[in-house]
PDB file of C-alpha atoms and ligand atoms in Angstrom:
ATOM      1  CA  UNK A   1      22.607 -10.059   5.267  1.00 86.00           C
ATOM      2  CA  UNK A   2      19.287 -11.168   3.909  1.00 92.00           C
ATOM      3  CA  UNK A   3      16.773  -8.534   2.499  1.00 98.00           C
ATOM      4  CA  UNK A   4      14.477  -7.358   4.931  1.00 98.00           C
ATOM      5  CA  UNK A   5      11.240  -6.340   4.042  1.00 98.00           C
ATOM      6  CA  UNK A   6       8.472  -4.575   6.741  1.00 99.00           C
ATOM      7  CA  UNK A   7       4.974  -4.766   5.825  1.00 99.00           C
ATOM      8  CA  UNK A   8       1.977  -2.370   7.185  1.00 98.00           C
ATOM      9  CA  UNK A   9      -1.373  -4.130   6.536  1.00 98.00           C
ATOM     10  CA  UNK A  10      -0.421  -7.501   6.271  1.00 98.00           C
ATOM     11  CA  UNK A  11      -3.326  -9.545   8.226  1.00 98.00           C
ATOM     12  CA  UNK A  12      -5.221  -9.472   4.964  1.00 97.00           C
ATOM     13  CA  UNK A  13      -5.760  -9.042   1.141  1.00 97.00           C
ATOM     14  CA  UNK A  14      -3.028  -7.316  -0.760  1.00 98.00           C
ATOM     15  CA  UNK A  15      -0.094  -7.530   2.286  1.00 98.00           C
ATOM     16  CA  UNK A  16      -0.435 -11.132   3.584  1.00 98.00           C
ATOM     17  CA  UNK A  17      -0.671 -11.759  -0.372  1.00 98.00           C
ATOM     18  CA  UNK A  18       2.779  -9.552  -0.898  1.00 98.00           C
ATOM     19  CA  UNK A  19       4.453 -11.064   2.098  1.00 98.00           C
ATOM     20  CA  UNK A  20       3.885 -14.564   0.789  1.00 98.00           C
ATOM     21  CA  UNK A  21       5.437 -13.650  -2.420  1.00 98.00           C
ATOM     22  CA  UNK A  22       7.954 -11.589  -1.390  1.00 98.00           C
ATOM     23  CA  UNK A  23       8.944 -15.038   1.430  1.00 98.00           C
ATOM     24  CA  UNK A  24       9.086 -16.967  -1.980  1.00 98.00           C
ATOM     25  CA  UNK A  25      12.074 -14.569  -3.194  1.00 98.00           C
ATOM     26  CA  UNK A  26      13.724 -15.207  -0.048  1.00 98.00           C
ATOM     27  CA  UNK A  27      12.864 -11.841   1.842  1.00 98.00           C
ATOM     28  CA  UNK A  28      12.960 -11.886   5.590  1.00 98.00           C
ATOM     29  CA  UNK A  29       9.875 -10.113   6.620  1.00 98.00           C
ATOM     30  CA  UNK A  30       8.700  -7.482   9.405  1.00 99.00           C
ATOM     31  CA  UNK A  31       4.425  -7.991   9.040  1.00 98.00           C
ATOM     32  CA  UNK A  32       2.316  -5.105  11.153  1.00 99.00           C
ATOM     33  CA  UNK A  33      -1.590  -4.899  11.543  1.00 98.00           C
ATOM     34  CA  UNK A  34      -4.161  -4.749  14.041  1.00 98.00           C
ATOM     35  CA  UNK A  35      -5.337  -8.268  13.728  1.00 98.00           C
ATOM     36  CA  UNK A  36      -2.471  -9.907  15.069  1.00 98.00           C
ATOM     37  CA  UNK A  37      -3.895 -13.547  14.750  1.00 98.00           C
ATOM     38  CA  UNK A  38      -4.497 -13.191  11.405  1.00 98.00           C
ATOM     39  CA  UNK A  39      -0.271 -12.142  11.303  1.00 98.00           C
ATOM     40  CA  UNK A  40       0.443 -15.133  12.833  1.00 98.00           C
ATOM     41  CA  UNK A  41      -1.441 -17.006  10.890  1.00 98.00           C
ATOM     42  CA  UNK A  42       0.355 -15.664   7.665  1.00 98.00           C
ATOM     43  CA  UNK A  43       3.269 -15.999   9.623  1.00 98.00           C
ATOM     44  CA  UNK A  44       2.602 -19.865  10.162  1.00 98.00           C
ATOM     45  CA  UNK A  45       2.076 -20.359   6.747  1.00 98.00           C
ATOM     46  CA  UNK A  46       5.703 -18.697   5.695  1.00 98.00           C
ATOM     47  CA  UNK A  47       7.172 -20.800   7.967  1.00 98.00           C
ATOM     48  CA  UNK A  48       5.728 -23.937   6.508  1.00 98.00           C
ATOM     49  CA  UNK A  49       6.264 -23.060   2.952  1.00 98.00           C
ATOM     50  CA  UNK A  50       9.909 -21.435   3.628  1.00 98.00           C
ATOM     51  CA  UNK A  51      11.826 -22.664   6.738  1.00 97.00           C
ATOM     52  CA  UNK A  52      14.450 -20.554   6.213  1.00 97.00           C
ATOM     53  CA  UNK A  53      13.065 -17.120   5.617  1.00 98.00           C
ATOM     54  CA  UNK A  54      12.342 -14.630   9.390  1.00 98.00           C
ATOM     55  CA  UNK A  55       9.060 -13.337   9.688  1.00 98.00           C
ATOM     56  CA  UNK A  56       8.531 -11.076  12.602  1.00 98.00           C
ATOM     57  CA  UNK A  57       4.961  -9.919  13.387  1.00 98.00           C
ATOM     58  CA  UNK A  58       3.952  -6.315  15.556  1.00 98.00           C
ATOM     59  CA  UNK A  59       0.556  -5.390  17.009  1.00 98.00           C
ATOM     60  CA  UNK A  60       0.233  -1.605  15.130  1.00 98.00           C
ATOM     61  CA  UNK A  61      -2.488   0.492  14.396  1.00 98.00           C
ATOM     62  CA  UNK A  62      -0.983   2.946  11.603  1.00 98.00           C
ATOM     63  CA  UNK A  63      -3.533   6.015  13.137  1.00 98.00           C
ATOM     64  CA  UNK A  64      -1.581   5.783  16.254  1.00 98.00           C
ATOM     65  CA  UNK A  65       1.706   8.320  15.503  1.00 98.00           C
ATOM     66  CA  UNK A  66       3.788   6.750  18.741  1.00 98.00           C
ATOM     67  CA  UNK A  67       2.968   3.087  18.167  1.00 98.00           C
ATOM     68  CA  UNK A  68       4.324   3.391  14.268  1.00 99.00           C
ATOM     69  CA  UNK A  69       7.484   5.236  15.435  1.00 98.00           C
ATOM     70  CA  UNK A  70       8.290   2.667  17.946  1.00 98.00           C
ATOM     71  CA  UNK A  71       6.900  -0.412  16.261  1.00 99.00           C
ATOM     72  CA  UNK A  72       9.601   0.742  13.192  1.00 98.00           C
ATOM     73  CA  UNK A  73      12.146   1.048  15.361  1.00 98.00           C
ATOM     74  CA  UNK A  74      11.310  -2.291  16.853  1.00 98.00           C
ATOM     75  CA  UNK A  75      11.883  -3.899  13.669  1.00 98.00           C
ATOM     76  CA  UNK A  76      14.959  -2.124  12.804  1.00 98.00           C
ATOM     77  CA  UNK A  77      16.426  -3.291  16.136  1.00 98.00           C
ATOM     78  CA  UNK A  78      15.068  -7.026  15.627  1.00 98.00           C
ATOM     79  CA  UNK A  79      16.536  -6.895  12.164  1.00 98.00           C
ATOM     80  CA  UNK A  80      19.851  -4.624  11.863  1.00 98.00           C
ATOM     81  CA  UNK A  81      18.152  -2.849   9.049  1.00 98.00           C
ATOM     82  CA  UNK A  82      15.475  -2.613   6.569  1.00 98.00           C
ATOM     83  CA  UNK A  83      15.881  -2.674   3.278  1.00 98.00           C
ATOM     84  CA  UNK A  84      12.541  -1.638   2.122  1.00 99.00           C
ATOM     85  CA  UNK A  85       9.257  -0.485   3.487  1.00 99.00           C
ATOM     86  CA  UNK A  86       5.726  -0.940   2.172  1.00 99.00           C
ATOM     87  CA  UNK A  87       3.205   1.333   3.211  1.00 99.00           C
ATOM     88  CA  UNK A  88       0.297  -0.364   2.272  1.00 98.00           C
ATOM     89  CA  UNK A  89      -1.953  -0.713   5.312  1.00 98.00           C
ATOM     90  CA  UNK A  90      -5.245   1.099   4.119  1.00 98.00           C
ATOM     91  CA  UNK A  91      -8.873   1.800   4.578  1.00 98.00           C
ATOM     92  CA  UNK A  92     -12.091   2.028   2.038  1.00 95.00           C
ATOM     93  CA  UNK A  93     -14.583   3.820   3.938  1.00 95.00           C
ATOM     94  CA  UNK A  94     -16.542   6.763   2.477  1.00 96.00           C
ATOM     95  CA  UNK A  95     -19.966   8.533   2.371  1.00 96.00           C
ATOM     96  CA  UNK A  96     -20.653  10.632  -0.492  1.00 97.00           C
ATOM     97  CA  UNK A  97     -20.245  14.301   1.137  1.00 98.00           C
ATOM     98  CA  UNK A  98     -23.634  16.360   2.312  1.00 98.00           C
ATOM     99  CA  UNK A  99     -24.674  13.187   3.722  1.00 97.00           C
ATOM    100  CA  UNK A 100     -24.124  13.081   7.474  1.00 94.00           C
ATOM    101  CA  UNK A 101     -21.432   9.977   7.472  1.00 95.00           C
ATOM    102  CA  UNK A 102     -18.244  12.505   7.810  1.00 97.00           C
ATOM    103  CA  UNK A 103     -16.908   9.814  10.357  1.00 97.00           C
ATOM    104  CA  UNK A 104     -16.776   7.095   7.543  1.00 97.00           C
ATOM    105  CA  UNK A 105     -14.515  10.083   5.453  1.00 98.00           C
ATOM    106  CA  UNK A 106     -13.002  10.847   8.128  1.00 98.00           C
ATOM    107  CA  UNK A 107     -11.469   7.730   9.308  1.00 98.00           C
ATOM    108  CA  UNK A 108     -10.172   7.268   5.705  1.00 98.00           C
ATOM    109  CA  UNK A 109      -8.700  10.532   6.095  1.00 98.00           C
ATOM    110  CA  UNK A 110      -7.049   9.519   9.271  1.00 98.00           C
ATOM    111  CA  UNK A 111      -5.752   6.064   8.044  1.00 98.00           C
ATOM    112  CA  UNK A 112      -4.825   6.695   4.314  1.00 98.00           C
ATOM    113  CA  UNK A 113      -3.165  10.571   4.605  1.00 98.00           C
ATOM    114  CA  UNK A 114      -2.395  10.653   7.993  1.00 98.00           C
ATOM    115  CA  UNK A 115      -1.270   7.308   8.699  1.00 99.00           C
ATOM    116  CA  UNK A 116       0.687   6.939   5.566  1.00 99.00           C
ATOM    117  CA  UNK A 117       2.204  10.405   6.504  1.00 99.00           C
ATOM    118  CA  UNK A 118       3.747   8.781   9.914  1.00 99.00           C
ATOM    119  CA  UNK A 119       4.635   5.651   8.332  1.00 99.00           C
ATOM    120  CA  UNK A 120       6.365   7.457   5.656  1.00 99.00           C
ATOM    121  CA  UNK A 121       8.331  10.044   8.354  1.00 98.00           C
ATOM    122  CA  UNK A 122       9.544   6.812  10.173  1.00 98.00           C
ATOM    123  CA  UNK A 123      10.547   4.854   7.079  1.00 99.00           C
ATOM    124  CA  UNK A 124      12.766   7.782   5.498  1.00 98.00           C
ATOM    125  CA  UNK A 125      14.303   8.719   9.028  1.00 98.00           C
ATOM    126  CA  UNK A 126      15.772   5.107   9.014  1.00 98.00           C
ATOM    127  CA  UNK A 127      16.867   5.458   5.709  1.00 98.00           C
ATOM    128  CA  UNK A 128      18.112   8.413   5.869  1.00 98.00           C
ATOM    129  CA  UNK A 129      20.157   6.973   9.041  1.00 98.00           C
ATOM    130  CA  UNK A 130      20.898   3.490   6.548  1.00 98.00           C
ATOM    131  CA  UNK A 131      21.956   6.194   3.876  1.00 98.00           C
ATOM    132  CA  UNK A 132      19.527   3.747   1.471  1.00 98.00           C
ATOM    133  CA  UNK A 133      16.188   2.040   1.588  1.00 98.00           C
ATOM    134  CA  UNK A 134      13.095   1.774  -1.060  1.00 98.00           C
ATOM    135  CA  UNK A 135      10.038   3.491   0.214  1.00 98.00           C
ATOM    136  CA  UNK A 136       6.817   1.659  -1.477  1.00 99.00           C
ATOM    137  CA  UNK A 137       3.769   3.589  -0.882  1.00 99.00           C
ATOM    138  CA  UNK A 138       0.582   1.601  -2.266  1.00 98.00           C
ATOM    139  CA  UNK A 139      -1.833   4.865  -3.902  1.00 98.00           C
ATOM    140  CA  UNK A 140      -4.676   3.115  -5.788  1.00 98.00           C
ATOM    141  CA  UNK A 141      -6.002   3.779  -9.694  1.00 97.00           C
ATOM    142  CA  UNK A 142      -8.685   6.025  -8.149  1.00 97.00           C
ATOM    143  CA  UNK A 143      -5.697   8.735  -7.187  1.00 98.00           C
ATOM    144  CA  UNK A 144      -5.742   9.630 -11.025  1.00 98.00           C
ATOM    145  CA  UNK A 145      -9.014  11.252 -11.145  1.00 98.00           C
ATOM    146  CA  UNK A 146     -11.508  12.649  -9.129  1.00 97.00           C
ATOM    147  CA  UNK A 147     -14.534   9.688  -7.647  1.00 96.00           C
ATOM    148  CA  UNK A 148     -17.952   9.499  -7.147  1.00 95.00           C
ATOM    149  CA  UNK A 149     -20.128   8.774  -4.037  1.00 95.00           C
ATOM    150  CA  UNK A 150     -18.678   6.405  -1.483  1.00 94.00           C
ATOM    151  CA  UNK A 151     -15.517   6.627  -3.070  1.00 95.00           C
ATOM    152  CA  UNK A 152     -14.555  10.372  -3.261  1.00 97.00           C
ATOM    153  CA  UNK A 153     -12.594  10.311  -0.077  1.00 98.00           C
ATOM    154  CA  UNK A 154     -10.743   7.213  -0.862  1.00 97.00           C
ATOM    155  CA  UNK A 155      -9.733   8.701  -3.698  1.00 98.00           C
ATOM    156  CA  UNK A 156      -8.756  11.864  -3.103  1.00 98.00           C
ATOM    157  CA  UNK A 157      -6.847  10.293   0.104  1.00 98.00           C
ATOM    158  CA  UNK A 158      -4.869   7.922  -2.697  1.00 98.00           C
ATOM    159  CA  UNK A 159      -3.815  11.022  -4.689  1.00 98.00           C
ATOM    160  CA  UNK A 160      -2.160  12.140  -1.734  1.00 98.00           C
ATOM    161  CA  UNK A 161      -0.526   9.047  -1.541  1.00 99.00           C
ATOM    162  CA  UNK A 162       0.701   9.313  -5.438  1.00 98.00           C
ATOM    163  CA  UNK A 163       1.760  13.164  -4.639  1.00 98.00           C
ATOM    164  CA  UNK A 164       3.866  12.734  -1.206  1.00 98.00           C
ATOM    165  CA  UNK A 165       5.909   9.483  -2.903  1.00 98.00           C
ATOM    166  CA  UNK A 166       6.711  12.141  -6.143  1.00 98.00           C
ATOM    167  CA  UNK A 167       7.579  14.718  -3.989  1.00 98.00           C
ATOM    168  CA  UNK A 168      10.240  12.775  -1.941  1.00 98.00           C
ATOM    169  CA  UNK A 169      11.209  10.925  -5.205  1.00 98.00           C
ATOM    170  CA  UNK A 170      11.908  14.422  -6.350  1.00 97.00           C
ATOM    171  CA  UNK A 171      13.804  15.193  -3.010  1.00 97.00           C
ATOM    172  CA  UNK A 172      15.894  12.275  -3.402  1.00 97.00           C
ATOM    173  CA  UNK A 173      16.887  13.022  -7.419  1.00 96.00           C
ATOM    174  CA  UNK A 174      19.236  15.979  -5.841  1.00 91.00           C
ATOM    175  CA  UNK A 175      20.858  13.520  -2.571  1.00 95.00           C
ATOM    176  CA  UNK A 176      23.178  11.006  -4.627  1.00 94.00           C
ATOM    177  CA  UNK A 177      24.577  10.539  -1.381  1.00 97.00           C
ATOM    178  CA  UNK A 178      21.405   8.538  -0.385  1.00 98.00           C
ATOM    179  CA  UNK A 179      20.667   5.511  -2.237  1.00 98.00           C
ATOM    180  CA  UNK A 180      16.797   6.211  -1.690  1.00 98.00           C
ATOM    181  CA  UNK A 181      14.456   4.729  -4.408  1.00 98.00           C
ATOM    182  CA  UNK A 182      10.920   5.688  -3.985  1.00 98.00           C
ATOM    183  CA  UNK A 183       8.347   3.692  -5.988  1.00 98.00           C
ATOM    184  CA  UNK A 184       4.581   4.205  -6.169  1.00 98.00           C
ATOM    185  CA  UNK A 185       2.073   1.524  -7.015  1.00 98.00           C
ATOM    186  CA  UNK A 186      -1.524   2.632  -8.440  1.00 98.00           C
ATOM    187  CA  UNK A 187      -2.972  -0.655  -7.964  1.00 98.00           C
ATOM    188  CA  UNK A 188      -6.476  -1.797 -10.264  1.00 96.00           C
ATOM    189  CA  UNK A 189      -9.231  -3.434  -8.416  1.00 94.00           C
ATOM    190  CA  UNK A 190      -7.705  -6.659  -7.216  1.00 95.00           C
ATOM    191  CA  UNK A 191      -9.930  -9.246  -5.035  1.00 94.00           C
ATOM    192  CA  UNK A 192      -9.122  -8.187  -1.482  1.00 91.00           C
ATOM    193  CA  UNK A 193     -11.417  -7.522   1.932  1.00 90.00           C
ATOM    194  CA  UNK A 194     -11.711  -4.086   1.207  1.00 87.00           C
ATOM    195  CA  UNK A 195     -13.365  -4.684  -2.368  1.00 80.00           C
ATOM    196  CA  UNK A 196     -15.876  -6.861  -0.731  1.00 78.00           C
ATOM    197  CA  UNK A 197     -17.372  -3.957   1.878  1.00 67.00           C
ATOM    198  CA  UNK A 198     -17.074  -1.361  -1.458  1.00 62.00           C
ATOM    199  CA  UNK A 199     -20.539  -0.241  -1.713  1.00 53.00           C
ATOM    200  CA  UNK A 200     -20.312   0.493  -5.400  1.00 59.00           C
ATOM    201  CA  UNK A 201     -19.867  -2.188  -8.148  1.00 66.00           C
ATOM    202  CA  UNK A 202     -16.641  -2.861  -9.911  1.00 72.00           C
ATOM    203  CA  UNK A 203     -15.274  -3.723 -13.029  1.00 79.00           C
ATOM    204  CA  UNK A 204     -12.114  -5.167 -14.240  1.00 88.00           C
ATOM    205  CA  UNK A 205     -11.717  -7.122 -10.749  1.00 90.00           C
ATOM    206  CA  UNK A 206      -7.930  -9.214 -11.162  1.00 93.00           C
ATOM    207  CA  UNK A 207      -7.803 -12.242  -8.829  1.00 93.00           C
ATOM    208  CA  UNK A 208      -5.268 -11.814  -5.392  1.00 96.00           C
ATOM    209  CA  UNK A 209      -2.697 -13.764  -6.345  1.00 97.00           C
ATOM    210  CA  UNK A 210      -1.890 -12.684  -9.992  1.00 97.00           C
ATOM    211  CA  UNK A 211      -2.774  -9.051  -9.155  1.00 97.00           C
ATOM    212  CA  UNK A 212       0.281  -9.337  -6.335  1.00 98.00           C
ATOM    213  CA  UNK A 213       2.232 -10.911  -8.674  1.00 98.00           C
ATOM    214  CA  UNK A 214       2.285  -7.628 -10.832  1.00 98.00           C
ATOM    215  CA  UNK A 215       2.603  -5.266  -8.006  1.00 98.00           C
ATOM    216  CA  UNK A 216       5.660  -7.477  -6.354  1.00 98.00           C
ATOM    217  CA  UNK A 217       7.570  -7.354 -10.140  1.00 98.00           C
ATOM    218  CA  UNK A 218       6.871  -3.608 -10.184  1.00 98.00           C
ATOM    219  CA  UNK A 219       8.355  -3.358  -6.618  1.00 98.00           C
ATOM    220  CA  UNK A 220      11.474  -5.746  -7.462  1.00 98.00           C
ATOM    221  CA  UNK A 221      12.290  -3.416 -10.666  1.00 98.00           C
ATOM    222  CA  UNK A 222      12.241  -0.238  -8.287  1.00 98.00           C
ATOM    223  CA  UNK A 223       9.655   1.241 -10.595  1.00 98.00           C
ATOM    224  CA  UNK A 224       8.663   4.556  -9.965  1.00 98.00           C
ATOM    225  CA  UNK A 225       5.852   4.691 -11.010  1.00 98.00           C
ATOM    226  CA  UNK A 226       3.160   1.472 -11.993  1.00 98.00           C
ATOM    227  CA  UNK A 227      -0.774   0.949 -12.855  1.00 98.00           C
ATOM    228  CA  UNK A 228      -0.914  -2.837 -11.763  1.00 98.00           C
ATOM    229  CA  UNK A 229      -1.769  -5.551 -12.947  1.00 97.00           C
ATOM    230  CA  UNK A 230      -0.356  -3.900 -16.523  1.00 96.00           C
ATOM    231  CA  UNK A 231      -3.770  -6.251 -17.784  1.00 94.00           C
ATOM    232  CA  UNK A 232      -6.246  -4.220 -17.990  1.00 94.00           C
ATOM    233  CA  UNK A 233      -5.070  -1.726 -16.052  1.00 95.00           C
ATOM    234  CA  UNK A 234      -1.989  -0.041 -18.051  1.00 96.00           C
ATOM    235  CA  UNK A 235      -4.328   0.925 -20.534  1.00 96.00           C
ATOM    236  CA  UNK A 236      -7.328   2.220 -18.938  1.00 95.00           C
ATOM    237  CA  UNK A 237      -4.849   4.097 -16.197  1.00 97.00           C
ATOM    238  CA  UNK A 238      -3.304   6.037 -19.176  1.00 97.00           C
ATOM    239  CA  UNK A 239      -7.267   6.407 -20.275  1.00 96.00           C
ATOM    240  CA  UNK A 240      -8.460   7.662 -17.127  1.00 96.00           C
ATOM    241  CA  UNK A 241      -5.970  10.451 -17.521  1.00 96.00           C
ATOM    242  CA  UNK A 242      -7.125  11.827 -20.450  1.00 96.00           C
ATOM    243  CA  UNK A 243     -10.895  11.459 -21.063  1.00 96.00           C
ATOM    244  CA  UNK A 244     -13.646  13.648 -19.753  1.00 96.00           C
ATOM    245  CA  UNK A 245     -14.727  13.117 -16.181  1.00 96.00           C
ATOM    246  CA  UNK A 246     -18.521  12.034 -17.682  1.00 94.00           C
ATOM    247  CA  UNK A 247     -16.569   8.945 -19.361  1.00 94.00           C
ATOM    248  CA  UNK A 248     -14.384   8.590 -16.339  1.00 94.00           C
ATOM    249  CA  UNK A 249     -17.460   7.785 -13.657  1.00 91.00           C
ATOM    250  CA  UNK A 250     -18.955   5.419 -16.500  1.00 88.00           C
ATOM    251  CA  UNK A 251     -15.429   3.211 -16.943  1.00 87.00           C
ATOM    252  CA  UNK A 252     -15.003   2.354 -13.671  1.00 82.00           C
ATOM    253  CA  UNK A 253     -18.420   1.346 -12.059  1.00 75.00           C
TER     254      UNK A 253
HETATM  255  N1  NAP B 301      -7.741  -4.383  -3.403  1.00 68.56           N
HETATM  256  C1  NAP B 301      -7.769  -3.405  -4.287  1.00 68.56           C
HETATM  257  O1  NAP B 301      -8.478  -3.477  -5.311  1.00 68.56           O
HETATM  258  C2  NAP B 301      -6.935  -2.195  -4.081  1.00 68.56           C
HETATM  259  C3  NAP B 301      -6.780  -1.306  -5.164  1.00 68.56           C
HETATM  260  C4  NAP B 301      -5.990  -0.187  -5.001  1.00 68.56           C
HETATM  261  C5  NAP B 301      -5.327   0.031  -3.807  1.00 68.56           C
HETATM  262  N2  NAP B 301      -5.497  -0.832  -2.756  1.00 68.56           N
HETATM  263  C6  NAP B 301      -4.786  -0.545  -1.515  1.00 68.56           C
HETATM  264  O2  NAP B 301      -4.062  -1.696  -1.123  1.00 68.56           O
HETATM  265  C7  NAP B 301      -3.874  -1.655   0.295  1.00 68.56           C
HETATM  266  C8  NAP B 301      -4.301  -2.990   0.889  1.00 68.56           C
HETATM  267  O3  NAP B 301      -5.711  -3.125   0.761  1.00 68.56           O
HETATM  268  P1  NAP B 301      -6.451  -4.513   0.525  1.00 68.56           P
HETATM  269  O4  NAP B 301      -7.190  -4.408  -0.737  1.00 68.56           O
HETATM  270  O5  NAP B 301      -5.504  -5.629   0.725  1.00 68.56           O
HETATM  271  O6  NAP B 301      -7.546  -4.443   1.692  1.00 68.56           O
HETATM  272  P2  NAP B 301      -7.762  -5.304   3.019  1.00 68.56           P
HETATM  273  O7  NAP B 301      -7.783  -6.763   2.703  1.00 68.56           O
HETATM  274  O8  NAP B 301      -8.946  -4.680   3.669  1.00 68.56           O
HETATM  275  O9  NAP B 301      -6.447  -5.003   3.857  1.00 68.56           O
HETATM  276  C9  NAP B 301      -6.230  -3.771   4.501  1.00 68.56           C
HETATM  277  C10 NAP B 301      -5.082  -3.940   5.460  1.00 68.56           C
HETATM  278  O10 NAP B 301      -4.842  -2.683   6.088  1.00 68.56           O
HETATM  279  C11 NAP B 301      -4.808  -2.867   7.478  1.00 68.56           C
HETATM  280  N3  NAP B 301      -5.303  -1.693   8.181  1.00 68.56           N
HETATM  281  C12 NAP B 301      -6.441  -0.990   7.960  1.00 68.56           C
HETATM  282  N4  NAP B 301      -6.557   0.011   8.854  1.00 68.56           N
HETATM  283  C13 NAP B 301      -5.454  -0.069   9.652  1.00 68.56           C
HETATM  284  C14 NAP B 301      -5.006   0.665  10.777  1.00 68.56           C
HETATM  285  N5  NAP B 301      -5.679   1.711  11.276  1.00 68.56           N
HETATM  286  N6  NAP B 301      -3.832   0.300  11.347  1.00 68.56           N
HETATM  287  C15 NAP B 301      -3.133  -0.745  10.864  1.00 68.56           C
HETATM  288  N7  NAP B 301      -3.501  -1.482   9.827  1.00 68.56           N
HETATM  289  C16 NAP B 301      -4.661  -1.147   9.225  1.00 68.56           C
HETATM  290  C17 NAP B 301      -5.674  -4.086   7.773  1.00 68.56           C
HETATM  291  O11 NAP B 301      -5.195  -4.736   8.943  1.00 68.56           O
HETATM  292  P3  NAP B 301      -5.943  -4.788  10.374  1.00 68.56           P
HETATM  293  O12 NAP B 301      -7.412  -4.553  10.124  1.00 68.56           O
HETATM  294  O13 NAP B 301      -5.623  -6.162  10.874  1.00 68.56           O
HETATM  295  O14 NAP B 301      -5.272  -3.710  11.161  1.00 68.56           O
HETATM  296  C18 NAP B 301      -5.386  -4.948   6.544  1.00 68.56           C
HETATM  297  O15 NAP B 301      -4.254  -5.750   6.767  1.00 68.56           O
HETATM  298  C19 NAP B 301      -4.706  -0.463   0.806  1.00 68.56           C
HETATM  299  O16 NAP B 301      -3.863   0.662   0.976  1.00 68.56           O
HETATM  300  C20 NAP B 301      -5.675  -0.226  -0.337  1.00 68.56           C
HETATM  301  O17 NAP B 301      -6.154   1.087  -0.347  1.00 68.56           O
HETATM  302  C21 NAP B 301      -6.280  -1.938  -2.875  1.00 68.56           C
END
């Protein structure tokens, strides 16, 4: 049975990017969003470039608790299975706090904790049911320390990200009955839509394609844990950990 692969957030940046690469391994492919032209579009594209691989594509909006249960269980009935999930559909908004844009907070809130918490119940209850799966949640660098202005929600939303993948890594150390890997991805800034509406300026920006390329190796080994693309990311990751917030706000913008 080929590997089958669903995608949140794949109309754009980082997920249409992933779901090309992951149609070059030979991955059959479940693709959700909102934009659904912009799915079929990627779609098309697969289909040109590999005839043989399935792409499936569902109308969701990862906010909506019902649609994400039953668009998942769409896909597991289209498919037989799924091998692997990626939450990755996400959302950059902010306002620095005090400010009077709570709704811009907010709706990060609701896409990036809330929506990943759905997306994650519904991708472990079909493993669970499979007895195996690999849950891939996408967190961002900015989970590792606290973020200035516009970008203190998005952050803080990403560590909770990075903390619920742990914790049900953790879970799934003491089930050996479930073949359940669990793999986080604290992704750098790679070019995507949702570094072009960031207010603030950023450094170290990696190009789509090669910054995929690192996160879909890092998926394919089942890492647990990665700061992609390794370049230059690895190393100022394992900085940001360590040096005083003052040098922290001053590395990344
Ligand atoms: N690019 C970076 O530098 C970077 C760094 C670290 C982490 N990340 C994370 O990587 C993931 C992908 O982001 P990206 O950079 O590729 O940004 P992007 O190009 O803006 O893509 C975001 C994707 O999320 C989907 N999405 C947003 N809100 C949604 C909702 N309510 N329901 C369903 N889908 C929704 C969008 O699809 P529709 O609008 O069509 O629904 C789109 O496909 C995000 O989780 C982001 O936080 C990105």
């Amino acid at each position: 049975m080929p590997f089958t692969t669903l995608i949140t957030g794949a109309s754009s940046g980082l997920g249409a990017e992933m779901a090309r690469q992951f149609a070059a391994l030979g991955h059959d492919l479940a693709l959700t969003a909102r934009r659904t032209d912009r799915l079929d579009a990627v779609k098309a594209e697969i289909a040109a470039a590999h005839p043989g691989v399935r792409v499936e594509t569902y109308a969701l909006d990862v906010t909506d608790d019902e649609a994400v249960a039953a668009v998942f269980a769409r896909a597991k009935g289209d498919f037989g299975h799924l091998d692997r999930v990626v939450v990755n559909a996400g959302l950059g908004k902010g306002a620095p706090y005090g400010k009077g844009s709570h709704y811009a907070n907010r709706q990060t809130i609701e896409t990036n904790v809330l929506g990943v918490a759905v997306q994650t119940e519904e991708a472990m209850a079909i493993f669970r049911e499979q007895t195996a799966g690999h849950l891939v949640l996408i967190a961002s660098i900015t989970a590792l320390r606290g973020m200035p202005k516009s970008m203190t929600t998005y952050g803080a939303s990403k560590a909770f990200v990075a903390g619920l993948g742990e914790g049900i890594r953790s879970e799934m150390m003491g089930k050996p009955e479930l073949d359940i890997d669990v793999s986080v991805l604290y992704p750098g800034y790679i070019r995507s839509e949702m570094n072009e509406k960031v207010e603030q300026k950023t450094k170290f920006m990696v190009d789509t394609v090669p910054g995929v390329r690192s996160m879909v190796e890092a998926i394919e080994a089942r890492k647990a844990k990665a700061y992609v693309p390794a370049k230059p990311w690895l190393p100022l990751g394992k900085a940001m950990e360590h040096l005083p917030l003052s040098v922290v706000r001053r590395l990344l913008f």
